[in-house]
Amino acid sequence: MDFDLIYQTYFKDVFLFLRSISDNESIAEEMTQETFVKALKALESFDGSKDIRAWLFTIAKNTYYTYCKRQKIFTGNEPSENAPDPRMDVEARMIDEDTAFRIHQFLHNMKEPYKEVFSLRVFGELSFEKIAALFEKSPSWARVTFYRAKVQIKNYMEVLDNE
């Protein structure tokens, strides 16, 4: 494989992908360069059975996550114990009865399968594997569906909080 051609063909795609997940142009540029360095070193192990773009995206994603872990370790910017979590989880908000009632109202009108997956996970305390088995789908499908349901509820609650 001609690495120069791979670099020229996919540099922009990898950069835009990293830009979308990092939300920082300089970090995306640095991680893109690092991705291609890693890809060059591992090019012999690429068997060609999968899309090279997907392979590069996987390297890019892992490179970015490694970068994030390192930054957290070395920046010393640990949040204080008293700081509120800005990403308060939906399950935690269920503790407040008024909030719980509003979530139940929204949940009542939520479309399937989001409604059932969310209920089975939160109220039924089922694992993603068991939820997947009920729907005859993969555990990844159950995770994604649950996540999307949480996002819908979170967005609904943010609208209510802003009113």
Tab-separated table of N, CA, C and O in Angstrom, residues 8 10 15-16 36-37 41-43 51 54 64 77 83 91 94 99 116 130-131 143 149 161:
chain	number	residue	atom	x	y	z
A	8	GLN	N	-2.824	11.374	1.784
A	8	GLN	CA	-3.463	12.431	1.005
A	8	GLN	C	-4.965	12.222	0.873
A	8	GLN	O	-5.738	13.176	0.919
A	10	TYR	N	-7.047	10.453	2.969
A	10	TYR	CA	-7.840	10.384	4.194
A	10	TYR	C	-7.488	11.412	5.266
A	10	TYR	O	-8.134	11.456	6.300
A	15	PHE	N	-9.001	14.295	10.085
A	15	PHE	CA	-8.964	15.581	10.784
A	15	PHE	C	-10.380	16.038	11.169
A	15	PHE	O	-10.620	16.443	12.306
A	16	LEU	N	-11.313	15.970	10.233
A	16	LEU	CA	-12.690	16.405	10.515
A	16	LEU	C	-13.350	15.523	11.578
A	16	LEU	O	-14.103	16.014	12.425
A	36	PHE	N	-1.703	9.228	11.957
A	36	PHE	CA	-1.015	8.740	10.764
A	36	PHE	C	0.355	8.150	11.090
A	36	PHE	O	0.804	7.224	10.412
A	37	VAL	N	0.995	8.643	12.120
A	37	VAL	CA	2.253	8.026	12.559
A	37	VAL	C	1.976	6.597	13.033
A	37	VAL	O	2.680	5.651	12.659
A	41	LYS	N	3.133	2.892	11.299
A	41	LYS	CA	3.801	1.816	12.045
A	41	LYS	C	3.017	0.515	11.977
A	41	LYS	O	3.592	-0.571	12.028
A	42	ALA	N	1.684	0.611	11.889
A	42	ALA	CA	0.842	-0.585	11.919
A	42	ALA	C	0.332	-1.000	10.540
A	42	ALA	O	-0.483	-1.916	10.438
A	43	LEU	N	0.791	-0.336	9.506
A	43	LEU	CA	0.283	-0.597	8.158
A	43	LEU	C	0.441	-2.056	7.742
A	43	LEU	O	-0.425	-2.612	7.079
A	51	ASP	N	-12.660	-1.533	5.634
A	51	ASP	CA	-12.441	-0.210	5.061
A	51	ASP	C	-11.285	0.476	5.771
A	51	ASP	O	-11.263	0.569	6.996
A	54	ALA	N	-12.302	3.372	8.076
A	54	ALA	CA	-12.797	2.949	9.394
A	54	ALA	C	-11.625	2.567	10.294
A	54	ALA	O	-11.637	2.862	11.498
A	64	TYR	N	-7.051	9.850	20.409
A	64	TYR	CA	-7.656	10.985	21.105
A	64	TYR	C	-7.999	10.624	22.556
A	64	TYR	O	-7.742	11.397	23.473
A	77	ASN	N	-6.199	19.151	36.964
A	77	ASN	CA	-7.471	19.855	37.037
A	77	ASN	C	-8.589	18.926	37.489
A	77	ASN	O	-9.564	18.721	36.788
A	83	ALA	N	-18.079	20.435	44.042
A	83	ALA	CA	-18.611	20.982	42.794
A	83	ALA	C	-19.756	20.109	42.301
A	83	ALA	O	-19.658	18.882	42.278
A	91	GLU	N	-31.056	9.061	36.220
A	91	GLU	CA	-31.451	8.229	37.348
A	91	GLU	C	-31.343	8.996	38.667
A	91	GLU	O	-32.183	8.844	39.553
A	94	MET	N	-34.271	11.160	39.462
A	94	MET	CA	-35.499	10.456	39.844
A	94	MET	C	-35.760	10.559	41.341
A	94	MET	O	-36.864	10.318	41.798
A	99	THR	N	-39.618	16.013	40.007
A	99	THR	CA	-38.846	15.703	38.810
A	99	THR	C	-39.211	14.312	38.313
A	99	THR	O	-39.382	14.100	37.117
A	116	GLU	N	-39.606	1.385	26.578
A	116	GLU	CA	-39.463	0.098	27.248
A	116	GLU	C	-38.016	-0.176	27.662
A	116	GLU	O	-37.772	-0.671	28.766
A	130	LYS	N	-29.595	-8.659	28.974
A	130	LYS	CA	-30.951	-9.199	29.141
A	130	LYS	C	-31.964	-8.399	28.329
A	130	LYS	O	-32.884	-8.974	27.739
A	131	ILE	N	-31.790	-7.083	28.302
A	131	ILE	CA	-32.685	-6.252	27.492
A	131	ILE	C	-32.541	-6.630	26.017
A	131	ILE	O	-33.534	-6.784	25.301
A	143	ARG	N	-27.699	-0.631	24.567
A	143	ARG	CA	-26.974	0.522	25.124
A	143	ARG	C	-27.304	1.811	24.375
A	143	ARG	O	-27.561	2.845	24.982
A	149	ALA	N	-32.724	7.310	24.747
A	149	ALA	CA	-33.867	7.609	25.618
A	149	ALA	C	-33.472	8.609	26.696
A	149	ALA	O	-34.206	9.561	26.985
A	161	ASP	N	-36.902	23.128	32.617
A	161	ASP	CA	-36.136	23.947	33.564
A	161	ASP	C	-35.951	25.374	33.066
A	161	ASP	O	-35.839	26.302	33.870
